[in-house]
Each structure stands twice: as C-alpha cells, then as structure tokens.
Amino acid sequence: MAVGLIGTGMMGVPMGLRLLAAGHDLRIFNRTPVKAAPLLAAGAVWCDEPMALAAASEAVITLVGGPADVEAIYLGPEGLIEATAPGGLLLDMTTSSPALARRLAAAAAARGLDLLDAPVTGGVGGARDGTLSILVGGEAAALERARPLLQALGRTVTLQGPAGAGQRAKLVNQTIVATTLLAVAEGLALALEAGHDTKALMAAIEPGTAGGFVLNNHGRKMLAGDFAPGFFVRHLLKDVELALAAGEEEGLRLAGLALVRDRLRRLVEVGQGESGVQALLLAVERTEDA
Amino acid sequence: MAVGLIGTGMMGVPMGLRLLAAGHDLRIFNRTPVKAAPLLAAGAVWCDEPMALAAASEAVITLVGGPADVEAIYLGPEGLIEATAPGGLLLDMTTSSPALARRLAAAAAARGLDLLDAPVTGGVGGARDGTLSILVGGEAAALERARPLLQALGRTVTLQGPAGAGQRAKLVNQTIVATTLLAVAEGLALALEAGHDTKALMAAIEPGTAGGFVLNNHGRKMLAGDFAPGFFVRHLLKDVELALAAGEEEGLRLAGLALVRDRLRRLVEVGQGESGVQALLLAVERTEDA
C-alpha cells in the first residue's frame, strides 16, 4: 500500500522500518528531517510537506508530539483533512486526547474520509519487534481497511469503541502504569532506606499480590540504581496530563494521578526529564522535606 | 511438635487446621473462644490462658490483631516472654511493626528464647491451601527450628534479614499493593465513567505494562461491581498505617500511601470497612466533591 508517515521520532522510525519490511511504499515527512535518515536509507521517499505526502498516499499515519501538533497537522491550514481526497484513510497513532480524536473524526467524516485514533503501548522495543498493542477508536469498517498496516506494526489490534476510545484506553493504561510506578517507588524506597536485603525481598514479593510488569521491570531497575530511559519522564508527564484532563471531562478528580504528575514535574525541573520513568524513586519525599 | 496457637481468627483457624493435618499437637487460646470451635472439632486442645499454653508447648505462634495486642501478649504481665522456659521458640505471624519486632527479639534473647517475626502474604485462601508466602525476620538458626511448622503453612519461606525484617518486607508488599489498588481504581473509574467497553479494554491492557495481580484480580472485581471481601478495607487500613509509621522511622514521607490511607479511612467512615479492598474504586473523587 502507498503509505504516508508524518513523524519519524523514537517510535516512528522503527514503525516505518516495519512498514517498509512488510512491502509497503513509504513516504515520510518530519519537522526535523535529520531524524528520518534511517528510513530514507531503507527506501522511504522524503516529502517536503504534508500536503504532497497526503496526495500521494492511500493511507496516512501520524505519530507526533501531542494534541497541539495533531490539531495543527489535521485541522490547520493545509491540514490533512483538507489535503486528503475523499475516500482516504487517516490514522493518528500519537497519544492524544479523546476529545480531540472525536473532533478529528467528525471533521473527517464530513469530508468523506475514514479516520481512526490508534495509539499504542509497548514502547520502542515493541515498535522494533512489531509487538505493539494498538488501541483503536473509530468505525469497524475503517479498522478493516487499516488492518494490513496495523498488523505489520503490532501483535494485538483491538477496537476499543467509537472515535476517541483508542485514546481513552491508552490513557487508562497510562493512569494505571503511572500510579503503580509511585506504588513501587514508595515500597522499594522503604526497603532501600532501611538497608533491606532486596534480593530476598523480591524473591518473596514478585510472585505475589504486589507482582506485575512495573515491579518486575521498573522496580528491578530502581533497585539497581539504573535510571537509563526506556520511557522518558517527560513523555510520561505528557500522558499523565492528558489522562487528568480526560478524567476531568468525565467529572473525575484523579488525586493519585495528580500526585504522580507533581512528582514528574519536579523531576523535569531538576533535569531528569530524559531519565527513565523509574526515576520516580528519586522523587519519594523525606520527612525533612516537609 | 507440641505447638501453641494464640489467635484463631480468619487466618488462625485455617493455619491451625493445617498444623493439625500435618500431625502437630495443637493447643489454642483466643480472646473470643467461640471462634476456636473449628479447631477444637479437629482435635486442638483449649487453654484458658496464654501462660498455660506456653508452658505446654515447644513452639508458640501468635496471630492477633496488631501491635498493641502483640505487645500485651509478649511483654505484658504474664506475657509470653516471661512465661516461656529458656530455649523456647516464639513466632509472631501478626502483621505488626518492625520496631516492635526488634524490641520483642531483644527481650526474648535476654531470656534465652528464640523469637521470629513471620508475617504472611496470600490471604485466607493461601492459609487454607498452605500456599502462603512467609516473610521471616530473625536468626537463621531459629528459622531452621521453625521450618517444620512453617512448611506446613506456606509454600515460600524466606529469611528477610534480622529481627523486624519480616515485618518490613510485609509492609513493603502492602505499600505496593495499596497504592496499586489506587492506580487501578483511578484508571478503571475513567473507563467506567465514560461507558468504555471494559472487555475490549482489559483484553488490550492486562497483558501489557499495566498488568499484574491487582489489575487481574481486584480490577476485574471493580469492573463487575463485586465488592465482597477477600481482604477487608479495615485490615488494609491497619497495614497502611503501619507502613506509613515504618516509613517515618526511616525518614520517608510516603505521600501516595498517605492518600490511600485517607481514602480507606473515608470508606470505613461510610460503613465499608468490611468490604473488599477493591472498594477503593468507590473512593475515587468527583470534581463536584472538591
């Protein structure tokens, strides 16, 4: 399929490489052209602006920074919804806001386009290995059109509901992950501060009620003092802010998540924005801080 | 072995039954005698007071409400440390405070007794099936003496460190579980409030980074509106208060855990103390509450 990809960052590059490997023709655009180099080397074609890319593609995937970028690319002057011919297929795989996803879908429908929100979980490793979980919001028929592309990118592709539901599912996931990181950080801080034998501790608690991906992965990194990024603090902060806003739209005040946001902000302020999210351990408060 | 058991509540009864089934002689005492009935029916012998039980036992297990009960039974007038002959073995399996466990161990050592703190995870089901994880603090030699008893009760018996380390490990576990419950409650509240397809949601997020025991078990109960107790809200509140105090002793202010404590207290105040801990879903705040 002739596919356009806008956004060739940490996720976009490995995802684009998988589309090329699956035999799709790939046109790309990125605000920072140098980041697209690995895709150009693998056979992708550069486009100087999104309109030209849209005109030449049967389907366009966007993977940009956040809702403001998404809004500009889709709804701005010379935006994708204007630039795409009726019958076109647009997939926003950026983690963004459910409300914006609904606005995009309505604007697309008015022009006879299919549009899906399709954010992912599984990180850079999942993007490279094609094992992402892709959370889709929109019409089932549009998902069937997109499936050949999505199957090259992810292992699990689930229709979460109408437009916006993919974004909401992603934000539910990030809400749980973010506050579970706080849980693990506070528990392990107690062990570390007391000089507890953390090997004996993990042997006892990992298989039990405290066990899960966050303890087994991020928790082990906390104990090792390894704050190298898998997923950046500043990216989790962005997702947490989106989730808090989505909660407010539903009339919810997610107080645990707000506490995590405050800690992530503090980490960014002290220059830890590009540490891995397990750096939340460093934000556990001491009584003398109070 | 001639074993004494003080405390025949929700955990003590199934644990006592396992000791009897493993061929140990069991003497029991409980403040509320009627709760001991299943053990008496299975062959345990009633003692009218802890001193008589201690005098007739090679090892004594205590499983009582909390630190105040533990302190009274061990250190009070006619307490176990006075009543036990030198060379005796005492095991406190109550979830209690690391600092108190260290005081008990010092008092026991001064009288030539072996004493271990040995709280458990795995709940009533684990107690019934003998699959508890037993977190031991104290001397390795004392653990070897206790091992025949502990093997009848749990699948995993780990020496966590010196006196108090068993309690600390338990409180680390409860810290992680409690705040992960908050994480899952807030995430799923967002889904439920928006009328999201929760079956599609769980299929997508359970295998991923949000996955773990709490989501897979308590989360499923939240989605089903099933607040029947496995583990009582009021018991988790007790453990959370102990963990906060243990954190303070180490100079830590566990702010996420303090938020969970406030919510658990609110649940107790509105009569949900004997609901299951998944009732934390009901404590997610609405914007109109603010």
Coordinates of C-alpha atoms in Angstrom, one line a residue:
Chain A
M1 CA 0.0 0.0 0.0
A2 CA 1.2 3.6 -0.6
V3 CA 1.6 4.8 3.0
G4 CA 2.5 8.2 4.3
L5 CA 4.1 8.6 7.7
I6 CA 4.3 12.0 9.4
G7 CA 6.6 11.9 12.5
T8 CA 9.8 10.0 12.4
G9 CA 10.8 10.1 16.1
M10 CA 11.7 7.3 18.5
M11 CA 8.6 5.4 17.6
G12 CA 8.1 6.5 14.0
V13 CA 11.5 5.3 12.8
P14 CA 11.1 1.6 13.9
M15 CA 7.5 1.5 12.9
G16 CA 8.3 2.9 9.4
L17 CA 11.0 0.3 9.0
R18 CA 8.5 -2.4 9.7
L19 CA 6.1 -1.0 7.1
L20 CA 8.9 -1.0 4.6
A21 CA 9.9 -4.6 5.5
A22 CA 6.3 -5.6 5.0
G23 CA 6.5 -4.4 1.4
H24 CA 4.6 -1.1 1.7
D25 CA 5.7 2.0 -0.2
L26 CA 6.5 4.7 2.4
R27 CA 6.5 8.5 2.0
I28 CA 7.7 10.4 5.0
F29 CA 7.7 13.9 6.5
N30 CA 9.2 15.1 9.7
R31 CA 9.7 18.6 11.2
T32 CA 13.3 17.7 11.9
P33 CA 14.4 16.0 8.6
V34 CA 17.7 14.5 10.0
K35 CA 15.7 12.1 12.2
A36 CA 14.3 10.5 9.1
A37 CA 17.7 9.3 7.8
P38 CA 17.3 5.6 8.8
L39 CA 14.0 5.4 6.9
L40 CA 15.5 7.1 3.8
A41 CA 18.4 4.7 3.9
A42 CA 15.8 1.8 3.9
G43 CA 14.0 3.1 0.9
A44 CA 11.4 5.6 2.1
V45 CA 10.8 8.7 0.0
W46 CA 11.0 12.2 1.5
C47 CA 8.2 14.7 1.0
D48 CA 8.8 18.4 1.6
E49 CA 5.4 19.0 3.2
P50 CA 2.4 17.0 4.5
M51 CA 0.0 18.0 1.6
A52 CA 2.2 16.4 -1.0
L53 CA 2.6 13.3 1.2
A54 CA -1.2 13.1 1.6
A55 CA -1.8 13.5 -2.1
A56 CA 0.4 10.5 -2.9
S57 CA -0.7 8.1 -0.2
E58 CA -3.7 5.7 0.2
A59 CA -3.3 5.9 4.0
V60 CA -1.5 8.4 6.2
I61 CA -0.2 7.6 9.7
T62 CA 0.7 10.4 12.1
L63 CA 3.0 10.0 15.1
V64 CA 3.7 13.4 16.5
G65 CA 4.3 15.0 19.9
G66 CA 0.9 15.6 21.3
P67 CA -2.5 17.1 20.8
A68 CA -1.3 20.6 19.7
D69 CA 0.8 19.0 16.9
V70 CA -2.1 16.7 16.0
E71 CA -4.5 19.6 15.8
A72 CA -2.2 21.6 13.6
I73 CA -1.5 18.8 11.2
Y74 CA -5.1 17.7 10.8
L75 CA -7.1 20.8 11.2
G76 CA -4.6 23.6 10.5
P77 CA -4.3 25.5 7.1
E78 CA -3.2 22.9 4.5
G79 CA -4.0 20.3 7.1
L80 CA -4.5 16.6 6.4
I81 CA -8.3 16.7 6.5
E82 CA -8.3 19.4 3.7
A83 CA -5.5 17.8 1.8
T84 CA -6.8 14.2 1.6
A85 CA -9.0 13.2 -1.2
P86 CA -12.5 11.8 -0.3
G87 CA -12.2 8.1 0.5
G88 CA -8.8 8.5 2.1
L89 CA -7.7 6.8 5.3
L90 CA -6.0 8.6 8.2
L91 CA -4.6 7.1 11.4
D92 CA -3.5 9.1 14.3
M93 CA -1.2 6.9 16.4
T94 CA 0.0 9.8 18.6
T95 CA -1.0 9.5 22.3
S96 CA -3.5 12.4 22.4
S97 CA -6.8 13.5 23.8
P98 CA -10.1 11.5 23.3
A99 CA -12.0 14.8 22.8
L100 CA -9.6 15.9 20.0
A101 CA -9.9 12.4 18.4
R102 CA -13.7 12.9 18.3
R103 CA -13.4 16.3 16.7
L104 CA -11.0 14.9 14.1
A105 CA -13.3 12.0 13.3
A106 CA -16.3 14.4 12.9
A107 CA -14.3 16.7 10.6
A108 CA -13.0 13.7 8.6
A109 CA -16.5 12.2 8.2
A110 CA -17.8 15.5 6.9
R111 CA -15.3 15.2 4.1
G112 CA -15.9 11.5 3.4
L113 CA -12.6 10.3 5.0
D114 CA -12.0 7.4 7.3
L115 CA -10.1 8.4 10.4
L116 CA -9.0 6.3 13.4
D117 CA -7.3 7.1 16.6
A118 CA -4.8 4.3 17.2
P119 CA -2.3 4.9 19.9
V120 CA 0.0 2.1 21.0
T121 CA 1.6 0.6 24.1
G122 CA 4.7 -1.5 24.2
G123 CA 7.4 1.2 23.7
V124 CA 10.4 1.4 21.4
G125 CA 11.1 -2.3 21.8
G126 CA 7.6 -3.2 20.7
A127 CA 7.8 -0.8 17.8
R128 CA 11.0 -2.5 16.6
D129 CA 9.7 -6.1 17.1
G130 CA 6.2 -5.4 15.8
T131 CA 4.7 -6.5 19.2
L132 CA 2.9 -3.3 20.0
S133 CA -0.7 -3.3 21.4
I134 CA -2.7 -1.0 19.2
L135 CA -5.8 0.6 20.7
V136 CA -8.2 1.6 18.1
G137 CA -11.1 4.1 18.2
G138 CA -13.4 4.6 15.3
E139 CA -15.6 2.7 12.8
A140 CA -15.1 -1.1 12.4
A141 CA -15.0 -0.8 8.6
A142 CA -12.2 1.7 8.8
L143 CA -10.3 -0.6 11.0
E144 CA -10.6 -3.4 8.5
R145 CA -9.1 -1.1 5.8
A146 CA -6.2 -0.3 8.2
R147 CA -5.6 -3.8 9.4
P148 CA -2.9 -4.7 6.8
L149 CA -0.9 -1.8 8.1
L150 CA -1.6 -2.3 11.7
Q151 CA -0.7 -6.0 11.6
A152 CA 2.8 -5.1 10.4
L153 CA 3.2 -2.9 13.5
G154 CA 1.5 -4.7 16.4
R155 CA 0.7 -8.1 17.8
T156 CA -2.7 -7.1 19.3
V157 CA -5.1 -4.8 17.5
T158 CA -8.3 -4.1 19.4
L159 CA -11.3 -2.0 18.5
Q160 CA -11.9 -0.1 21.8
G161 CA -15.1 1.7 20.7
P162 CA -16.1 4.7 18.6
A163 CA -13.7 7.7 17.9
G164 CA -11.7 8.6 20.9
A165 CA -12.0 5.2 22.6
G166 CA -8.5 4.2 21.5
Q167 CA -7.1 7.4 23.1
R168 CA -9.1 6.7 26.3
A169 CA -7.9 3.1 26.5
K170 CA -4.3 4.4 26.2
L171 CA -4.9 6.9 29.0
V172 CA -6.4 4.3 31.3
N173 CA -3.3 2.2 30.7
Q174 CA -1.0 5.2 31.5
T175 CA -3.0 6.1 34.6
I176 CA -2.5 2.6 36.0
V177 CA 1.1 2.4 35.0
A178 CA 2.0 5.9 36.4
T179 CA 0.4 5.4 39.8
T180 CA 1.8 1.8 40.0
L181 CA 5.2 3.3 39.5
L182 CA 4.6 5.5 42.5
A183 CA 3.4 2.5 44.5
V184 CA 6.6 0.6 43.6
A185 CA 8.8 3.6 44.2
E186 CA 7.4 4.2 47.7
G187 CA 7.6 0.5 48.7
L188 CA 11.1 0.0 47.4
A189 CA 12.2 3.3 49.0
L190 CA 11.2 1.9 52.4
A191 CA 13.3 -1.2 51.7
L192 CA 16.3 0.6 50.4
E193 CA 16.3 3.2 53.1
A194 CA 16.4 0.5 55.8
G195 CA 19.2 -1.4 54.0
H196 CA 16.9 -4.4 53.5
D197 CA 18.1 -7.4 51.6
T198 CA 16.4 -6.6 48.3
K199 CA 17.2 -9.9 46.7
A200 CA 15.3 -11.8 49.4
L201 CA 12.5 -9.2 49.2
M202 CA 12.0 -9.5 45.5
A203 CA 12.1 -13.3 45.7
A204 CA 9.2 -13.1 48.2
I205 CA 7.0 -10.4 46.8
E206 CA 7.3 -10.6 43.0
P207 CA 5.3 -13.8 42.7
G208 CA 2.5 -12.5 45.0
T209 CA -0.1 -9.8 45.2
A210 CA 2.4 -6.9 44.6
G211 CA 3.7 -8.6 41.4
G212 CA 3.3 -7.2 37.9
F213 CA 5.1 -5.6 35.0
V214 CA 6.0 -2.4 36.8
L215 CA 7.6 -4.2 39.8
N216 CA 9.4 -6.8 37.7
N217 CA 10.8 -4.3 35.3
H218 CA 10.9 -0.8 36.6
G219 CA 11.2 -2.0 40.2
R220 CA 14.3 -4.1 39.4
K221 CA 15.9 -1.0 37.7
M222 CA 15.1 1.2 40.8
L223 CA 16.9 -1.4 43.0
A224 CA 19.9 -1.4 40.6
G225 CA 20.1 2.4 40.6
D226 CA 19.6 2.2 36.8
F227 CA 17.7 5.3 35.6
A228 CA 18.5 5.0 31.9
P229 CA 15.5 5.6 29.8
G230 CA 13.2 3.1 28.2
F231 CA 10.4 5.6 28.5
F232 CA 11.2 9.2 29.3
V233 CA 9.9 11.0 32.4
R234 CA 8.8 13.9 30.3
H235 CA 6.8 11.7 28.0
L236 CA 5.0 10.0 30.9
L237 CA 4.3 13.5 32.3
K238 CA 2.6 14.4 29.0
D239 CA 0.5 11.3 29.1
V240 CA -0.4 11.9 32.8
E241 CA -1.6 15.4 32.0
L242 CA -3.7 14.1 29.2
A243 CA -5.2 11.5 31.5
L244 CA -6.0 14.1 34.1
A245 CA -7.8 16.2 31.6
A246 CA -9.7 13.2 30.2
G247 CA -10.7 12.4 33.8
E248 CA -12.0 16.0 34.3
E249 CA -14.1 15.7 31.2
E250 CA -15.8 12.8 32.9
G251 CA -16.2 14.6 36.1
L252 CA -13.4 12.7 37.9
R253 CA -10.6 14.1 40.1
L254 CA -7.8 11.5 39.9
A255 CA -5.9 12.5 43.0
G256 CA -3.4 9.7 42.9
L257 CA -2.5 10.6 39.4
A258 CA -2.3 14.3 40.2
L259 CA 0.3 13.4 42.9
V260 CA 2.3 11.5 40.3
R261 CA 2.1 14.5 37.9
D262 CA 3.5 16.8 40.6
R263 CA 6.5 14.4 41.2
L264 CA 7.1 14.0 37.4
R265 CA 7.1 17.8 37.1
R266 CA 9.6 18.1 39.9
L267 CA 11.9 15.6 38.2
V268 CA 11.7 17.6 34.9
E269 CA 12.5 20.7 36.9
V270 CA 15.7 19.2 38.3
G271 CA 16.8 18.0 34.9
Q272 CA 15.6 14.4 35.0
G273 CA 13.1 14.7 32.1
E274 CA 15.0 12.4 29.9
S275 CA 15.7 9.8 32.7
G276 CA 13.6 6.6 32.6
V277 CA 10.3 6.7 34.4
Q278 CA 11.7 4.5 37.2
A279 CA 13.4 7.8 38.3
L280 CA 10.1 8.3 40.2
L281 CA 12.1 6.6 43.0
L282 CA 14.1 9.8 43.3
A283 CA 11.0 11.8 44.0
V284 CA 9.9 10.0 47.1
E285 CA 9.8 12.6 49.8
R286 CA 11.8 12.7 53.0
T287 CA 10.3 13.9 56.3
E288 CA 12.8 16.8 56.4
D289 CA 11.4 18.0 53.0
A290 CA 8.0 18.7 54.6
Chain B
M1 CA 5.7 -30.9 67.7
A2 CA 3.7 -29.5 70.6
V3 CA 2.5 -26.2 69.2
G4 CA 0.6 -23.4 70.9
L5 CA -1.5 -21.0 68.8
I6 CA -2.8 -17.7 70.1
G7 CA -5.3 -16.1 67.8
T8 CA -7.9 -18.1 66.0
G9 CA -9.4 -15.6 63.6
M10 CA -9.8 -15.6 59.8
M11 CA -6.2 -16.7 59.3
G12 CA -5.6 -18.6 62.6
V13 CA -8.3 -21.2 62.0
P14 CA -7.2 -22.4 58.6
M15 CA -3.5 -22.3 59.6
G16 CA -4.3 -24.2 62.8
L17 CA -6.1 -26.8 60.8
R18 CA -3.0 -27.3 58.6
L19 CA -0.8 -27.8 61.6
L20 CA -3.2 -30.4 62.9
A21 CA -3.3 -32.1 59.5
A22 CA 0.5 -32.2 59.4
G23 CA 0.4 -34.2 62.7
H24 CA 1.3 -31.5 65.2
D25 CA -0.3 -31.4 68.7
L26 CA -2.1 -28.1 68.9
R27 CA -3.1 -26.0 72.0
I28 CA -5.1 -22.9 71.3
F29 CA -6.1 -19.7 73.0
N30 CA -8.3 -16.9 71.7
R31 CA -9.9 -13.8 73.4
T32 CA -13.2 -14.9 71.7
P33 CA -13.4 -18.6 72.4
V34 CA -16.3 -19.3 70.0
K35 CA -14.1 -18.6 67.0
A36 CA -11.9 -21.5 68.0
A37 CA -14.7 -24.1 67.5
P38 CA -13.5 -25.5 64.1
L39 CA -10.1 -26.2 65.6
L40 CA -11.5 -27.9 68.7
A41 CA -13.6 -30.0 66.5
A42 CA -10.5 -31.0 64.6
G43 CA -8.6 -32.1 67.8
A44 CA -7.0 -28.9 69.2
V45 CA -6.9 -28.5 73.0
W46 CA -8.3 -25.4 74.6
C47 CA -6.1 -23.5 77.1
D48 CA -7.8 -21.0 79.5
E49 CA -4.9 -18.5 79.3
P50 CA -1.7 -17.9 77.3
M51 CA 0.7 -18.9 80.2
A52 CA -0.6 -22.4 80.4
L53 CA -0.4 -22.7 76.6
A54 CA 3.2 -21.5 76.7
A55 CA 4.2 -23.9 79.5
A56 CA 2.8 -26.9 77.5
S57 CA 4.2 -26.0 74.0
E58 CA 7.6 -26.4 72.3
A59 CA 6.8 -23.5 70.0
V60 CA 4.1 -20.8 70.2
I61 CA 2.6 -19.0 67.2
T62 CA 0.8 -15.7 67.7
L63 CA -1.7 -14.3 65.1
V64 CA -3.5 -11.4 66.7
G65 CA -4.9 -8.1 65.7
G66 CA -2.0 -5.7 65.6
P67 CA 1.0 -4.3 67.5
A68 CA -1.0 -3.3 70.7
D69 CA -2.2 -6.9 71.0
V70 CA 1.3 -8.3 70.2
E71 CA 2.9 -6.1 72.8
A72 CA 0.4 -7.1 75.5
I73 CA 0.7 -10.8 74.8
Y74 CA 4.5 -10.8 74.7
L75 CA 5.6 -8.1 77.1
G76 CA 2.6 -7.6 79.4
P77 CA 2.2 -9.1 82.8
E78 CA 2.1 -12.9 82.5
G79 CA 3.3 -12.3 78.9
L80 CA 4.8 -15.0 76.7
I81 CA 8.4 -13.9 77.1
E82 CA 8.1 -14.3 80.9
A83 CA 6.0 -17.4 80.6
T84 CA 8.2 -19.4 78.2
A85 CA 11.0 -21.5 79.6
P86 CA 14.5 -20.8 78.3
G87 CA 15.2 -22.5 75.0
G88 CA 11.6 -21.9 73.8
L89 CA 10.6 -20.8 70.3
L90 CA 8.1 -17.9 69.7
L91 CA 6.8 -16.9 66.3
D92 CA 4.8 -13.7 65.8
M93 CA 2.9 -14.1 62.5
T94 CA 0.7 -11.0 63.1
T95 CA 1.4 -8.1 60.6
S96 CA 3.0 -5.7 63.0
S97 CA 5.7 -3.0 63.4
P98 CA 9.4 -3.7 62.6
A99 CA 10.4 -1.6 65.6
L100 CA 8.2 -3.7 68.0
A101 CA 9.6 -6.9 66.4
R102 CA 13.1 -5.8 67.3
R103 CA 12.0 -5.0 70.9
L104 CA 10.5 -8.4 71.2
A105 CA 13.5 -10.1 69.8
A106 CA 15.8 -8.3 72.2
A107 CA 13.6 -9.2 75.2
A108 CA 13.4 -12.8 74.1
A109 CA 17.2 -13.1 73.6
A110 CA 17.8 -11.7 77.1
R111 CA 15.8 -14.7 78.4
G112 CA 17.4 -17.3 76.2
L113 CA 14.4 -17.7 73.8
D114 CA 14.3 -17.8 70.0
L115 CA 11.8 -15.4 68.5
L116 CA 11.0 -14.7 64.9
D117 CA 8.7 -12.2 63.2
A118 CA 7.0 -14.1 60.4
P119 CA 4.0 -12.3 58.8
V120 CA 2.5 -13.8 55.7
T121 CA 1.0 -12.8 52.4
G122 CA -1.5 -14.9 50.4
G123 CA -4.7 -14.3 52.4
V124 CA -7.3 -16.7 53.7
G125 CA -7.1 -18.8 50.5
G126 CA -3.3 -19.2 50.9
A127 CA -3.8 -20.1 54.6
R128 CA -6.3 -22.8 53.7
D129 CA -4.2 -24.2 50.9
G130 CA -0.8 -23.9 52.6
T131 CA 0.4 -21.6 49.9
L132 CA 1.3 -18.6 52.0
S133 CA 4.5 -16.7 51.5
I134 CA 6.1 -16.4 54.9
L135 CA 8.4 -13.4 55.5
V136 CA 10.8 -14.2 58.3
G137 CA 12.9 -11.8 60.4
G138 CA 15.4 -13.1 63.0
E139 CA 18.2 -15.6 63.4
A140 CA 18.8 -18.3 60.7
A141 CA 19.2 -21.0 63.4
A142 CA 15.8 -20.1 64.9
L143 CA 14.3 -20.3 61.4
E144 CA 15.7 -23.8 61.0
R145 CA 13.9 -24.8 64.2
A146 CA 10.7 -23.3 63.0
R147 CA 10.9 -24.6 59.5
P148 CA 8.9 -27.9 60.1
L149 CA 5.9 -25.7 61.3
L150 CA 6.3 -23.0 58.6
Q151 CA 6.5 -25.6 55.8
A152 CA 3.0 -26.9 56.8
L153 CA 1.7 -23.3 56.4
G154 CA 3.4 -21.8 53.4
R155 CA 4.9 -22.6 50.0
T156 CA 7.6 -19.9 50.2
V157 CA 9.6 -19.3 53.4
T158 CA 12.2 -16.6 53.1
L159 CA 14.6 -15.2 55.6
Q160 CA 14.4 -11.4 55.0
G161 CA 17.1 -10.4 57.5
P162 CA 17.4 -9.8 61.2
A163 CA 14.6 -9.2 63.7
G164 CA 12.0 -6.8 62.1
A165 CA 12.9 -7.6 58.5
G166 CA 10.0 -10.0 58.1
Q167 CA 7.6 -7.2 59.2
R168 CA 9.3 -4.7 56.9
A169 CA 9.1 -6.9 53.9
K170 CA 5.4 -7.4 54.6
L171 CA 4.9 -3.6 54.8
V172 CA 6.8 -3.1 51.6
N173 CA 4.4 -5.5 50.0
Q174 CA 1.3 -3.8 51.4
T175 CA 2.6 -0.4 50.3
I176 CA 2.9 -1.6 46.7
V177 CA -0.4 -3.4 46.8
A178 CA -2.3 -0.5 48.4
T179 CA -1.2 2.2 46.0
T180 CA -1.5 -0.1 43.0
L181 CA -5.1 -0.5 44.1
L182 CA -5.5 3.2 43.9
A183 CA -3.8 3.2 40.4
V184 CA -6.3 0.5 39.1
A185 CA -9.2 2.2 40.8
E186 CA -8.5 5.6 39.1
G187 CA -7.8 4.0 35.7
L188 CA -10.9 1.9 35.7
A189 CA -13.0 4.8 37.0
L190 CA -12.1 6.7 33.9
A191 CA -13.2 3.8 31.7
L192 CA -16.4 3.1 33.6
E193 CA -17.4 6.8 33.8
A194 CA -17.1 7.1 30.1
G195 CA -19.0 3.9 29.4
H196 CA -16.0 2.3 27.8
D197 CA -16.1 -1.3 26.6
T198 CA -14.3 -2.8 29.5
K199 CA -13.9 -6.2 27.9
A200 CA -12.0 -4.8 25.0
L201 CA -10.0 -2.6 27.4
M202 CA -8.9 -5.5 29.7
A203 CA -8.1 -7.7 26.7
A204 CA -5.7 -4.9 25.5
I205 CA -4.1 -3.8 28.8
E206 CA -3.9 -6.9 31.0
P207 CA -1.0 -8.5 29.0
G208 CA 0.9 -5.2 28.9
T209 CA 2.7 -2.7 31.2
A210 CA -0.4 -2.1 33.4
G211 CA -0.8 -5.8 34.0
G212 CA -0.3 -7.5 37.4
F213 CA -2.1 -9.3 40.2
V214 CA -4.0 -6.2 41.3
L215 CA -5.5 -5.4 37.9
N216 CA -6.2 -9.0 37.0
N217 CA -7.9 -9.8 40.3
H218 CA -9.1 -6.7 42.1
G219 CA -9.6 -4.8 38.8
R220 CA -11.9 -7.4 37.4
K221 CA -13.9 -7.3 40.6
M222 CA -14.2 -3.5 40.4
L223 CA -15.5 -3.8 36.8
A224 CA -18.0 -6.4 37.9
G225 CA -19.2 -4.2 40.8
D226 CA -18.2 -7.0 43.2
F227 CA -17.1 -5.6 46.5
A228 CA -17.3 -8.8 48.5
P229 CA -14.3 -9.2 50.8
G230 CA -11.3 -11.3 50.1
F231 CA -9.3 -8.8 52.2
F232 CA -11.2 -6.2 54.3
V233 CA -10.8 -2.5 53.8
R234 CA -10.2 -2.1 57.5
H235 CA -7.4 -4.6 57.6
L236 CA -5.6 -2.9 54.7
L237 CA -6.0 0.4 56.5
K238 CA -4.3 -1.1 59.5
D239 CA -1.4 -2.3 57.4
V240 CA -1.1 1.0 55.5
E241 CA -0.9 2.9 58.9
L242 CA 1.9 0.5 60.0
A243 CA 3.7 1.1 56.7
L244 CA 3.4 4.9 57.0
A245 CA 4.9 4.7 60.5
A246 CA 7.7 2.4 59.3
G247 CA 8.4 4.9 56.6
E248 CA 8.6 7.7 59.1
E249 CA 11.1 5.8 61.2
E250 CA 13.3 5.7 58.1
G251 CA 12.8 9.4 57.4
L252 CA 10.4 8.9 54.5
R253 CA 7.1 10.6 53.8
L254 CA 5.1 8.1 51.6
A255 CA 2.7 10.6 50.1
G256 CA 1.0 8.2 47.7
L257 CA 0.4 5.8 50.5
A258 CA -1.0 8.6 52.8
L259 CA -3.5 9.4 50.1
V260 CA -4.6 5.7 50.1
R261 CA -4.9 5.8 53.9
D262 CA -7.2 8.8 53.7
R263 CA -9.5 7.1 51.2
L264 CA -9.5 3.8 53.2
R265 CA -10.5 5.8 56.3
R266 CA -13.3 7.5 54.4
L267 CA -14.5 4.1 53.3
V268 CA -14.5 2.9 56.9
E269 CA -16.4 6.0 58.0
V270 CA -19.2 5.3 55.5
G271 CA -19.5 1.7 56.6
Q272 CA -17.4 0.0 54.0
G273 CA -14.7 -1.3 56.4
E274 CA -15.7 -4.9 55.8
S275 CA -16.0 -4.5 52.0
G276 CA -13.1 -6.0 50.0
V277 CA -10.2 -3.7 49.2
Q278 CA -11.4 -3.3 45.6
A279 CA -14.0 -0.9 47.1
L280 CA -11.3 1.7 46.7
L281 CA -13.0 2.3 43.4
L282 CA -15.9 3.9 45.3
A283 CA -13.5 6.4 46.8
V284 CA -12.4 8.0 43.5
E285 CA -13.3 11.6 43.8
R286 CA -15.6 13.5 41.6
T287 CA -14.9 17.1 40.6
E288 CA -18.0 18.3 42.4
D289 CA -16.6 16.8 45.6
A290 CA -13.8 19.4 45.5

